[in-house]
Amino acid sequence: MMKKLLKDIRFEAGNGRRQFLKIAGYGALGLMAGGFRPLLDQAAAGQHGDVISKTGFVPDIDISLVAKPGDLAMFPGAATQIWQYHAKVIKGDKNRVVELPRSYLGPIIKAHRGEKIRIRFTNSIPEPSIVHWHGLHVPAVMDGHPRYVVPQGESYLYEFEVKNRAGTYWYHPHPHGRTGPQVYGGLAGLFLVSDAQEQSLGLPDGEYDVPLVIQDRAFDGDNQLLYMPGNRMAQMTGFLGDSILVNGRPDVTLPVSTTAYRLRLLNGSNSRIYRLAWQDGHSLTIIGSDGGLLEKPVSRGYVFLAPGERIELWSDFSDRPVGYETALISLPFDGGAMGRGMMMGGRMGSNQSIPNGANVSIFSIKVTKSVNIKRVLPQRLSEMSAIQETGADNYERPRQFYLNMGHMQWTINGRVFQMQGVADEEIVQLGSKEIWEFHNTGGGMMRMPHPIHLHGKQFRVIGRNGVRHQGYVDEGWKDTVLLMPGEGIRIQVAFDDYPGLFLYHCHNLEHEDMGMMRNYYVRKV
Ligand code: C2O
Ligand code: CU
Ligand code: CU
C-alpha cells in the first residue's frame, strides 16, 4: 500500500524538468541572470530587464525578495548570524513592503484582495530553498512545493492573484528536510491581505494594528543561534528554545494607548505550542483566525496557538489607567509524553530549554498614553456560510488520516514524505467538496500534539472528538489545526480550482523535516 507513484504525476515531474532545461537556455542567452523558473518559459525579457509575462500577467505589485545571510545586533557583544528575507518594491505602492526594525524577520508584505502580485525570489543562502505562501490560495506551481527548490544564486518567479479573504498570512521556506533550520535561522515574514469588506468595519489600523510573531530560540554564550543537537529523540519532539522572542526581539514590552488594538498573532515557532491568556485574567476577544475575520467575535479564557496558526485579538485598553501593566502569557498544559521527554534529556550544551507546555511570559503590555479614540467592536465581522456537511461528495465515507509513529519516525497513514509520491487515498477530484478526518490516536508512549496544515486551502472545522480543551478557535476559516494527543478532527474542504500537487503536513517543523508530510493531488476530471 506504500510508495505508489502515479502515472500522471510522473508526467508532471517530467514536465518540470523540461521547463528547467528551457529556462537554463534563457539564462545562457543572458536575458535573465540565474533564470526564473518555472514560469520563465512563459516569459521574455523586456527592455530594462523587466520580466514580461507571455501569459499577459500584469502585476499590480512587483517585488524582489532575496533570502541571504546577514548579522544582527540582538544582544550586547557579538552580532548574531542570521538568514533573512529582504524585499523591495520594483513596481507599485512602496508601502506594500514594511520592514520590521531590528528584527531578523522578513518584511511584512501587504496586498489587497484581487491584486496581482509578482515576486522575484532569489536564493542567496548556501543551500537550496523555496518560498511558500502559508495560507494563500495559489496555483500548485506558485505554492513553494519542495520540488521547486532553487540552489544558491538562482531565482524563482511567482505570479499570482491574491484570492484570499483579508487576513494574516505568512511566508517561509519549504525545502524538504531543511524547513526547520531555515525558518529558525530567520527566514519568515508576514503577508497581510486587506479587502473592502474588512475595511468597511473600521477596525483599529495604523499604529493600532500590531503584528506579533511569536518564536522561541536558543543562543550560545557568543550570541549565536543554537539549533538541534542531532539527537533523534530531540528531533522527534521538535526544537524547543530557552527564550521567547516577539518580532525577533526578547523581553518585548508593547506600549499602548487607552484605546482598542487589533493584535495579529502568528506562532512562527518551530514546534512550541502556546496556551495564550492575559495575565490579568481578562478573557481574550478573538476576531480572526488563519483565514481572516470570524463571523462574530468570540471570547475565550485561553487559546492554543500551534506553529503556523494565527489569531487576531481585539484588545481594548480604554478603561485602563496610564501606567497599567499586564502581559500575554502561556499557561501550562500537558503537551504529551514527548513534551516531558524533551525536558528529561536536556537539549544542548549549557542551555536549558523550556519544555512545551511550560508557563512563560510572551510579551508585556504597558499603558503609556491617554488618547480619545473610541472604537466599538463590531458584532458582525464577516459573512460565513454554514457548513453543509451532507453536501460533501464523500459524506458517506470521509477520508481518514492517522497520525502515528513507527521506527522513530512520525507518519501519516503509515507513510513518510515522498517528493512526488501520492497514494490512492490522497487523490481528490477537482471540483469536489470533501470531509477529511485526522486522528491523533497513535504514538503509544510518545504521544504528541500535531498541528496539521493543508497547503493551498482554507477549510472549515466541522467538529472534534476526544477534546479535552476549550482553547480552540474552530469557528473561522483555518489552514492549520492543532490535534492534542487522543484528539480527532473533522474538516470540510472544497477543491474548487487549482489542480496539481499540494502538501499537507504537521507544522511542527522538525516533524515536517523528518517526513511527517505528504502530497495530495487534485486531479482534473
Ligand atoms: Cu507553513 Cu507547508 O507550511
Ligand atoms: Cu502552508
Ligand atoms: Cu507532528
Coordinates of C-alpha atoms and ligand atoms in Angstrom, one line a residue:
M1 CA 0.0 0.0 0.0
M2 CA 3.0 2.3 0.3
K3 CA 5.0 4.2 -2.2
K4 CA 2.7 4.4 -5.0
L5 CA 3.7 6.7 -7.8
L6 CA 1.0 7.9 -10.1
K7 CA 1.5 8.0 -13.8
D8 CA 0.1 11.5 -14.2
I9 CA 2.3 12.7 -11.5
R10 CA 5.4 11.3 -13.1
F11 CA 4.3 13.1 -16.3
E12 CA 4.2 16.3 -14.3
A13 CA 7.7 15.7 -13.0
G14 CA 9.0 15.2 -16.5
N15 CA 7.3 18.4 -17.5
G16 CA 9.1 20.3 -14.7
R17 CA 12.5 19.1 -15.9
R18 CA 11.8 20.1 -19.4
Q19 CA 10.9 23.5 -18.2
F20 CA 14.1 23.7 -16.3
L21 CA 16.2 23.0 -19.4
K22 CA 14.4 25.7 -21.3
I23 CA 15.0 28.1 -18.5
A24 CA 18.6 27.3 -18.4
G25 CA 18.6 28.2 -22.1
Y26 CA 17.2 31.7 -21.3
G27 CA 20.0 32.1 -18.7
A28 CA 22.6 31.2 -21.3
L29 CA 21.3 34.0 -23.5
G30 CA 22.0 36.4 -20.7
L31 CA 18.4 37.6 -20.6
M32 CA 17.9 36.7 -17.0
A33 CA 20.9 36.0 -14.8
G34 CA 20.2 33.0 -12.7
G35 CA 17.0 32.3 -14.5
F36 CA 13.5 32.3 -13.1
R37 CA 11.7 29.0 -13.1
P38 CA 9.4 27.5 -13.9
L39 CA 7.5 30.4 -15.3
L40 CA 10.3 31.7 -17.3
D41 CA 9.4 29.6 -20.3
Q42 CA 6.3 31.7 -20.4
A43 CA 8.1 35.0 -20.1
A44 CA 10.6 37.0 -22.1
A45 CA 12.9 39.8 -21.0
G46 CA 11.6 43.3 -21.5
Q47 CA 13.6 46.5 -22.3
H48 CA 15.1 47.1 -18.9
G49 CA 15.5 43.5 -17.8
D50 CA 11.8 43.5 -16.8
V51 CA 10.0 40.3 -16.9
I52 CA 7.2 40.5 -19.4
S53 CA 4.9 37.5 -19.0
K54 CA 3.6 35.9 -22.2
T55 CA 0.6 34.9 -20.2
G56 CA -0.4 38.5 -20.1
F57 CA 0.2 38.8 -16.3
V58 CA 0.4 42.4 -15.5
P59 CA 1.3 42.8 -11.8
D60 CA -0.2 45.5 -9.6
I61 CA 2.8 45.0 -7.3
D62 CA 6.2 43.7 -8.4
I63 CA 8.5 42.7 -5.6
S64 CA 12.0 41.4 -5.4
L65 CA 12.6 39.1 -2.5
V66 CA 16.1 37.8 -1.5
A67 CA 17.0 35.3 1.2
K68 CA 20.5 35.9 2.3
P69 CA 22.9 35.6 5.3
G70 CA 23.5 38.6 7.5
D71 CA 24.1 39.6 11.1
L72 CA 22.1 41.5 13.6
A73 CA 23.0 43.1 16.9
M74 CA 20.5 41.4 19.1
F75 CA 22.4 41.4 22.4
P76 CA 25.4 43.3 23.8
G77 CA 28.5 41.8 22.3
A78 CA 28.8 39.8 19.2
A79 CA 26.2 40.2 16.4
T80 CA 24.0 37.2 15.8
Q81 CA 24.5 35.4 12.4
I82 CA 21.1 35.1 10.7
W83 CA 19.4 34.3 7.5
Q84 CA 17.0 37.0 6.4
Y85 CA 14.5 37.9 3.7
H86 CA 14.9 41.3 2.1
A87 CA 12.2 42.8 -0.1
K88 CA 12.0 45.7 -2.4
V89 CA 9.0 47.1 -4.4
I90 CA 10.0 47.2 -8.0
K91 CA 6.7 48.5 -9.3
G92 CA 3.6 49.6 -7.4
D93 CA 3.0 51.2 -4.0
K94 CA 6.2 51.3 -2.0
N95 CA 4.3 50.9 1.3
R96 CA 3.5 47.3 0.4
V97 CA 6.8 46.2 1.9
V98 CA 7.2 47.1 5.6
E99 CA 10.5 46.4 7.4
L100 CA 10.4 45.3 11.0
P101 CA 13.1 47.3 12.7
R102 CA 15.9 45.4 14.5
S103 CA 14.5 42.1 13.5
Y104 CA 15.7 39.1 11.6
L105 CA 12.2 38.6 10.3
G106 CA 11.5 39.4 6.7
P107 CA 9.5 42.5 5.8
I108 CA 5.7 42.4 6.0
I109 CA 4.2 42.2 2.5
K110 CA 0.8 43.8 2.2
A111 CA -1.7 43.2 -0.6
H112 CA -5.3 43.8 -1.3
R113 CA -7.6 41.1 -2.3
G114 CA -7.9 40.8 -6.1
E115 CA -4.4 42.3 -6.7
K116 CA -1.9 40.6 -8.9
I117 CA 1.4 40.1 -7.3
R118 CA 4.7 39.2 -8.9
I119 CA 7.5 38.2 -6.6
R120 CA 11.0 37.6 -7.9
F121 CA 12.6 35.4 -5.3
T122 CA 16.4 35.0 -5.3
N123 CA 18.0 32.4 -3.1
S124 CA 21.3 33.7 -1.7
I125 CA 21.7 31.3 1.2
P126 CA 24.2 28.5 0.8
E127 CA 21.7 25.7 0.4
P128 CA 18.5 25.1 -1.7
S129 CA 15.4 26.9 -0.8
I130 CA 12.0 27.9 -2.0
V131 CA 9.3 30.3 -0.6
H132 CA 5.9 29.0 0.5
W133 CA 2.9 31.4 1.0
H134 CA 1.3 29.9 4.0
G135 CA -2.5 30.2 3.9
L136 CA -2.7 31.7 0.4
H137 CA -4.8 30.1 -2.2
V138 CA -2.5 29.9 -5.2
P139 CA -1.8 27.5 -8.1
A140 CA 0.3 24.5 -7.4
V141 CA 3.3 25.9 -9.2
M142 CA 3.2 29.1 -7.1
D143 CA 2.9 27.3 -3.8
G144 CA 6.5 26.7 -3.0
H145 CA 6.5 22.9 -3.0
P146 CA 9.9 21.4 -2.2
R147 CA 10.2 20.0 -5.7
Y148 CA 10.7 23.6 -6.8
V149 CA 13.7 24.4 -4.7
V150 CA 16.4 26.6 -6.3
P151 CA 20.1 26.4 -5.4
Q152 CA 22.1 29.4 -4.1
G153 CA 22.3 32.1 -6.7
E154 CA 19.1 31.1 -8.6
S155 CA 15.7 32.6 -8.7
Y156 CA 12.1 31.6 -8.8
L157 CA 9.3 33.7 -10.2
Y158 CA 6.0 33.9 -8.5
E159 CA 2.9 35.4 -10.2
F160 CA -0.5 35.1 -8.6
E161 CA -3.7 36.9 -7.9
V162 CA -4.5 37.3 -4.2
K163 CA -7.8 35.5 -3.8
N164 CA -7.8 35.2 -0.1
R165 CA -10.1 37.0 2.3
A166 CA -8.5 39.8 4.3
G167 CA -6.3 38.2 7.0
T168 CA -2.9 37.4 8.4
Y169 CA -0.9 35.0 6.3
W170 CA 2.8 34.4 6.2
Y171 CA 5.7 33.2 4.1
H172 CA 8.6 30.9 4.9
P173 CA 11.0 28.5 3.2
H174 CA 9.9 25.0 2.3
P175 CA 12.8 22.8 1.1
H176 CA 12.4 19.2 2.2
G177 CA 14.3 18.3 5.3
R178 CA 15.6 21.9 5.9
T179 CA 12.5 24.0 6.6
G180 CA 13.1 23.8 10.4
P181 CA 16.7 25.2 10.3
Q182 CA 15.9 27.8 7.6
V183 CA 12.9 29.2 9.4
Y184 CA 14.9 29.0 12.6
G185 CA 17.8 31.0 11.1
G186 CA 15.4 33.8 10.5
L187 CA 13.6 33.2 7.2
A188 CA 9.9 34.1 7.8
G189 CA 7.7 37.1 7.3
L190 CA 4.1 38.1 7.4
F191 CA 1.8 38.6 4.3
L192 CA -1.2 40.7 5.2
V193 CA -4.2 40.8 3.0
S194 CA -6.8 43.5 3.1
D195 CA -10.2 43.8 1.4
A196 CA -13.2 46.1 1.1
Q197 CA -15.4 44.1 3.5
E198 CA -12.7 44.3 6.2
Q199 CA -12.1 48.0 5.6
S200 CA -15.8 48.8 6.0
L201 CA -15.6 47.7 9.6
G202 CA -13.4 50.5 10.9
L203 CA -11.1 48.1 12.8
P204 CA -8.1 49.6 14.6
D205 CA -5.5 50.4 11.9
G206 CA -2.1 52.1 11.6
E207 CA -0.3 52.0 14.9
Y208 CA -3.3 50.3 16.4
D209 CA -2.9 47.3 14.2
V210 CA 0.0 45.4 15.6
P211 CA 1.5 42.2 14.1
L212 CA 3.2 40.0 16.7
V213 CA 5.2 37.0 15.6
I214 CA 6.0 34.6 18.4
Q215 CA 9.0 32.3 18.2
D216 CA 11.4 30.6 20.6
R217 CA 15.1 30.5 20.2
A218 CA 18.3 29.4 22.0
F219 CA 21.6 31.3 21.9
D220 CA 25.1 30.3 22.9
G221 CA 27.4 32.4 25.0
D222 CA 28.5 34.1 21.9
N223 CA 25.0 35.3 20.9
Q224 CA 24.8 32.7 18.2
L225 CA 21.7 30.7 17.4
L226 CA 21.7 27.1 18.6
Y227 CA 19.6 24.5 16.8
M228 CA 19.2 20.8 17.2
P229 CA 22.0 18.7 18.7
G230 CA 21.5 16.0 16.2
N231 CA 19.8 13.8 18.7
R232 CA 17.0 11.8 17.2
M233 CA 14.9 11.9 20.4
A234 CA 15.1 15.7 20.4
Q235 CA 14.1 15.8 16.8
M236 CA 11.1 13.6 17.5
T237 CA 10.0 16.2 19.9
G238 CA 11.0 19.2 17.9
F239 CA 13.1 22.2 18.7
L240 CA 12.3 24.0 22.0
G241 CA 14.3 27.1 22.9
D242 CA 15.0 28.9 26.1
S243 CA 13.8 32.3 25.2
I244 CA 10.6 33.6 23.7
L245 CA 11.0 36.3 21.0
V246 CA 8.3 38.6 19.6
N247 CA 9.0 40.0 16.2
G248 CA 12.6 38.8 16.7
R249 CA 13.2 40.6 20.0
P250 CA 13.5 39.2 23.5
D251 CA 11.6 40.7 26.5
V252 CA 9.2 42.8 24.5
T253 CA 7.0 45.4 26.1
L254 CA 4.3 46.9 23.9
P255 CA 3.5 50.5 24.9
V256 CA -0.2 51.1 24.3
S257 CA -2.7 54.0 24.4
T258 CA -6.1 53.9 26.1
T259 CA -7.9 52.6 23.0
A260 CA -8.7 49.5 21.1
Y261 CA -6.0 47.4 19.3
R262 CA -6.0 44.7 16.7
L263 CA -3.3 42.3 17.7
R264 CA -2.3 39.9 15.0
L265 CA -0.6 36.9 16.5
L266 CA 1.4 34.3 14.5
N267 CA 3.0 31.4 16.1
G268 CA 6.2 31.2 13.9
S269 CA 7.9 28.8 16.3
N270 CA 9.3 25.5 15.0
S271 CA 7.5 23.3 17.5
R272 CA 6.4 25.3 20.6
I273 CA 2.7 25.5 21.3
Y274 CA 1.3 28.4 23.3
R275 CA -1.7 28.4 25.5
L276 CA -2.3 32.1 25.4
A277 CA -4.0 34.1 28.1
W278 CA -3.9 37.6 29.6
Q279 CA -2.0 37.7 32.9
D280 CA -4.6 40.0 34.5
G281 CA -7.4 37.4 34.0
H282 CA -9.3 39.3 31.3
S283 CA -10.6 36.9 28.6
L284 CA -9.3 37.1 25.1
T285 CA -11.5 38.6 22.5
I286 CA -10.8 36.8 19.2
I287 CA -11.9 38.4 15.9
G288 CA -9.9 36.5 13.4
S289 CA -8.0 33.2 12.8
D290 CA -5.9 31.7 10.0
G291 CA -8.2 32.6 7.1
G292 CA -9.3 36.1 8.3
L293 CA -12.1 37.5 10.3
L294 CA -14.6 35.3 12.1
E295 CA -18.3 35.8 11.6
K296 CA -18.5 37.4 15.0
P297 CA -16.1 37.9 17.9
V298 CA -15.6 35.0 20.3
S299 CA -14.4 35.1 23.9
R300 CA -12.0 32.6 25.4
G301 CA -10.3 32.3 28.7
Y302 CA -7.3 30.9 26.8
V303 CA -6.4 30.0 23.3
F304 CA -4.0 27.4 21.9
L305 CA -1.7 28.7 19.2
A306 CA 0.3 26.0 17.5
P307 CA 3.1 26.5 15.0
G308 CA 1.7 28.0 11.8
E309 CA -1.6 29.2 13.3
R310 CA -2.8 32.8 13.6
I311 CA -5.3 34.6 15.7
E312 CA -6.3 38.2 15.8
L313 CA -7.3 39.8 19.1
W314 CA -9.4 42.8 19.8
S315 CA -7.8 44.4 22.9
D316 CA -9.4 47.5 24.3
F317 CA -7.4 49.4 26.9
S318 CA -9.7 52.4 27.1
D319 CA -10.8 51.5 30.6
R320 CA -7.2 51.1 32.0
P321 CA -5.3 53.8 33.6
V322 CA -2.0 55.1 32.3
G323 CA 0.7 53.0 34.0
Y324 CA -1.4 49.8 33.9
E325 CA 0.6 46.7 33.1
T326 CA -0.2 43.3 32.0
A327 CA 1.2 40.5 29.8
L328 CA 0.3 37.9 27.3
I329 CA 1.4 34.7 28.9
S330 CA 1.3 31.0 28.0
L331 CA -0.4 28.8 30.6
P332 CA 0.9 25.4 31.4
F333 CA -0.6 22.4 29.7
D334 CA 0.1 18.7 29.2
G335 CA 1.9 18.5 25.9
G336 CA 2.0 14.7 25.9
A337 CA 4.8 12.4 26.9
M338 CA 7.3 13.8 24.5
G339 CA 7.0 17.3 25.8
R340 CA 8.3 16.0 29.1
G341 CA 10.8 13.6 27.4
M342 CA 12.5 16.6 26.0
M343 CA 13.0 18.1 29.4
M344 CA 14.5 15.0 30.8
G345 CA 17.1 14.6 28.2
G346 CA 18.0 18.3 28.1
R347 CA 18.6 19.7 24.7
M348 CA 22.0 21.0 24.0
G349 CA 25.2 22.3 25.7
S350 CA 24.6 24.5 28.6
N351 CA 21.2 25.8 27.6
Q352 CA 18.2 24.5 29.4
S353 CA 15.2 24.5 27.0
I354 CA 11.8 25.4 28.3
P355 CA 9.5 22.4 27.9
N356 CA 6.5 22.6 25.7
G357 CA 3.5 23.4 28.0
A358 CA 5.6 25.4 30.5
N359 CA 4.3 28.7 32.0
V360 CA 6.0 31.5 30.1
S361 CA 5.6 35.2 29.5
I362 CA 5.4 36.2 25.9
F363 CA 5.2 40.0 25.9
S364 CA 4.3 42.7 28.3
I365 CA 1.8 45.5 27.8
K366 CA 2.1 48.9 29.4
V367 CA -0.5 51.6 29.0
T368 CA 1.6 54.7 28.4
K369 CA -0.7 57.3 26.8
S370 CA -4.2 58.5 27.2
V371 CA -6.0 59.1 23.9
N372 CA -9.5 59.8 23.0
I373 CA -10.2 57.3 20.2
K374 CA -13.4 55.4 20.8
R375 CA -13.9 52.2 18.8
V376 CA -16.8 49.8 19.1
L377 CA -16.2 46.1 18.5
P378 CA -18.4 45.1 15.5
Q379 CA -20.7 42.3 16.5
R380 CA -20.8 41.2 12.9
L381 CA -17.3 40.8 11.4
S382 CA -17.8 38.9 8.2
E383 CA -20.2 36.6 6.3
M384 CA -19.6 32.9 6.7
S385 CA -21.7 30.3 5.0
A386 CA -23.0 27.5 7.2
I387 CA -21.1 24.2 6.8
Q388 CA -23.2 21.8 4.6
E389 CA -21.8 18.6 5.9
T390 CA -24.2 16.4 3.9
G391 CA -23.3 18.3 0.8
A392 CA -19.8 16.8 0.8
D393 CA -19.1 14.3 -2.0
N394 CA -17.6 11.8 0.4
Y395 CA -20.1 12.4 3.2
E396 CA -20.7 8.6 3.5
R397 CA -17.0 7.8 3.7
P398 CA -14.9 10.7 4.8
R399 CA -11.1 10.5 4.1
Q400 CA -9.2 9.1 7.1
F401 CA -5.7 10.2 8.1
Y402 CA -4.0 8.6 11.1
L403 CA -1.1 10.4 12.7
N404 CA 1.3 7.8 14.1
M405 CA 4.8 6.8 14.9
G406 CA 6.9 4.0 13.6
H407 CA 10.6 3.3 13.8
M408 CA 11.4 6.7 15.5
Q409 CA 9.6 8.4 12.7
W410 CA 6.3 10.3 12.7
T411 CA 4.0 9.2 9.9
I412 CA 0.6 9.9 8.2
N413 CA -1.3 6.8 7.4
G414 CA 2.0 4.9 7.9
R415 CA 3.8 6.8 5.3
V416 CA 6.5 9.5 5.2
F417 CA 7.1 12.2 2.6
Q418 CA 8.0 11.3 -1.0
M419 CA 8.8 14.2 -3.3
Q420 CA 6.3 13.2 -6.0
G421 CA 4.5 10.4 -4.2
V422 CA 0.8 10.2 -3.8
A423 CA -1.2 7.3 -2.5
D424 CA -4.7 6.4 -3.9
E425 CA -6.3 7.9 -0.8
E426 CA -4.5 11.2 -1.4
I427 CA -6.1 11.9 -4.8
V428 CA -9.1 14.2 -5.0
Q429 CA -11.1 15.3 -7.9
L430 CA -11.1 18.9 -9.0
G431 CA -14.5 20.4 -8.2
S432 CA -15.2 18.2 -5.3
K433 CA -16.1 19.1 -1.7
E434 CA -14.8 16.7 0.9
I435 CA -14.7 15.8 4.5
W436 CA -11.3 14.8 5.9
E437 CA -10.7 13.3 9.3
F438 CA -7.4 13.4 11.2
H439 CA -6.8 11.2 14.2
N440 CA -4.0 11.7 16.7
T441 CA -4.5 8.5 18.4
G442 CA -1.1 6.8 17.8
G443 CA 2.3 7.3 19.2
G444 CA 1.9 5.0 22.1
M445 CA 4.2 6.2 24.8
M446 CA 5.4 9.0 22.7
R447 CA 2.1 10.7 22.1
M448 CA 2.5 14.3 21.0
P449 CA 0.4 17.2 19.7
H450 CA 0.5 17.7 16.0
P451 CA -0.6 20.9 14.2
I452 CA -1.9 19.7 10.8
H453 CA -1.7 22.1 7.9
L454 CA -3.1 21.9 4.4
H455 CA -1.4 23.9 1.6
G456 CA -3.4 26.0 -0.8
K457 CA -6.7 25.8 1.0
Q458 CA -8.7 27.3 3.8
F459 CA -11.1 24.8 5.3
R460 CA -13.8 24.7 8.0
V461 CA -13.8 22.6 11.1
I462 CA -16.9 20.5 11.4
G463 CA -16.1 19.1 14.8
R464 CA -13.7 17.3 17.1
N465 CA -13.8 14.3 19.3
G466 CA -11.8 13.3 22.3
V467 CA -11.4 17.0 23.1
R468 CA -10.0 17.9 26.5
H469 CA -9.5 21.6 25.8
Q470 CA -11.6 24.7 25.4
G471 CA -8.9 26.7 23.8
Y472 CA -9.6 26.1 20.2
V473 CA -10.9 28.8 17.8
D474 CA -12.5 26.5 15.3
E475 CA -15.2 29.0 14.2
G476 CA -13.4 30.6 11.3
W477 CA -11.5 29.6 8.2
K478 CA -8.5 27.5 9.0
D479 CA -5.4 26.2 7.3
T480 CA -3.7 24.7 10.4
V481 CA -5.4 22.9 13.2
L482 CA -3.9 21.5 16.4
L483 CA -4.6 18.0 17.5
M484 CA -3.7 17.2 21.0
P485 CA -2.9 13.5 21.8
G486 CA -6.0 11.4 21.6
E487 CA -8.0 14.0 19.6
G488 CA -9.7 13.6 16.3
I489 CA -10.9 16.3 13.9
R490 CA -13.3 16.5 11.1
I491 CA -12.8 19.3 8.5
Q492 CA -14.6 20.3 5.3
V493 CA -12.5 21.4 2.3
A494 CA -13.5 22.3 -1.2
F495 CA -11.2 21.7 -4.2
D496 CA -13.0 24.1 -6.5
D497 CA -10.0 25.2 -8.5
Y498 CA -6.2 24.8 -9.0
P499 CA -5.4 21.2 -9.9
G500 CA -2.0 19.7 -9.1
L501 CA 0.2 18.5 -6.3
F502 CA -0.1 20.2 -2.9
L503 CA 1.3 19.4 0.5
Y504 CA -0.4 18.6 3.8
H505 CA 1.8 18.1 6.9
C506 CA 2.5 18.5 10.5
H507 CA 3.6 22.1 11.1
N508 CA 6.0 21.1 13.9
L509 CA 8.9 21.9 11.6
E510 CA 11.1 19.1 12.9
H511 CA 8.3 16.6 12.3
E512 CA 7.8 18.0 8.9
D513 CA 11.5 17.8 8.1
M514 CA 11.6 14.2 9.3
G515 CA 8.9 13.4 6.8
M516 CA 5.5 13.9 8.6
M517 CA 4.4 15.4 5.3
R518 CA 2.6 14.1 2.3
N519 CA 1.2 15.2 -1.0
Y520 CA -2.4 15.4 -2.1
Y521 CA -3.2 15.6 -5.7
V522 CA -6.1 17.5 -7.2
R523 CA -6.9 15.7 -10.4
K524 CA -8.7 17.3 -13.3
V525 CA -11.7 15.2 -14.2
Ligands
C2O1 CU1 3.6 27.0 6.8 CU2 3.9 23.7 4.4 O1 3.7 25.4 5.6
CU2 CU 1.4 26.3 4.1
CU3 CU 3.8 16.5 14.4

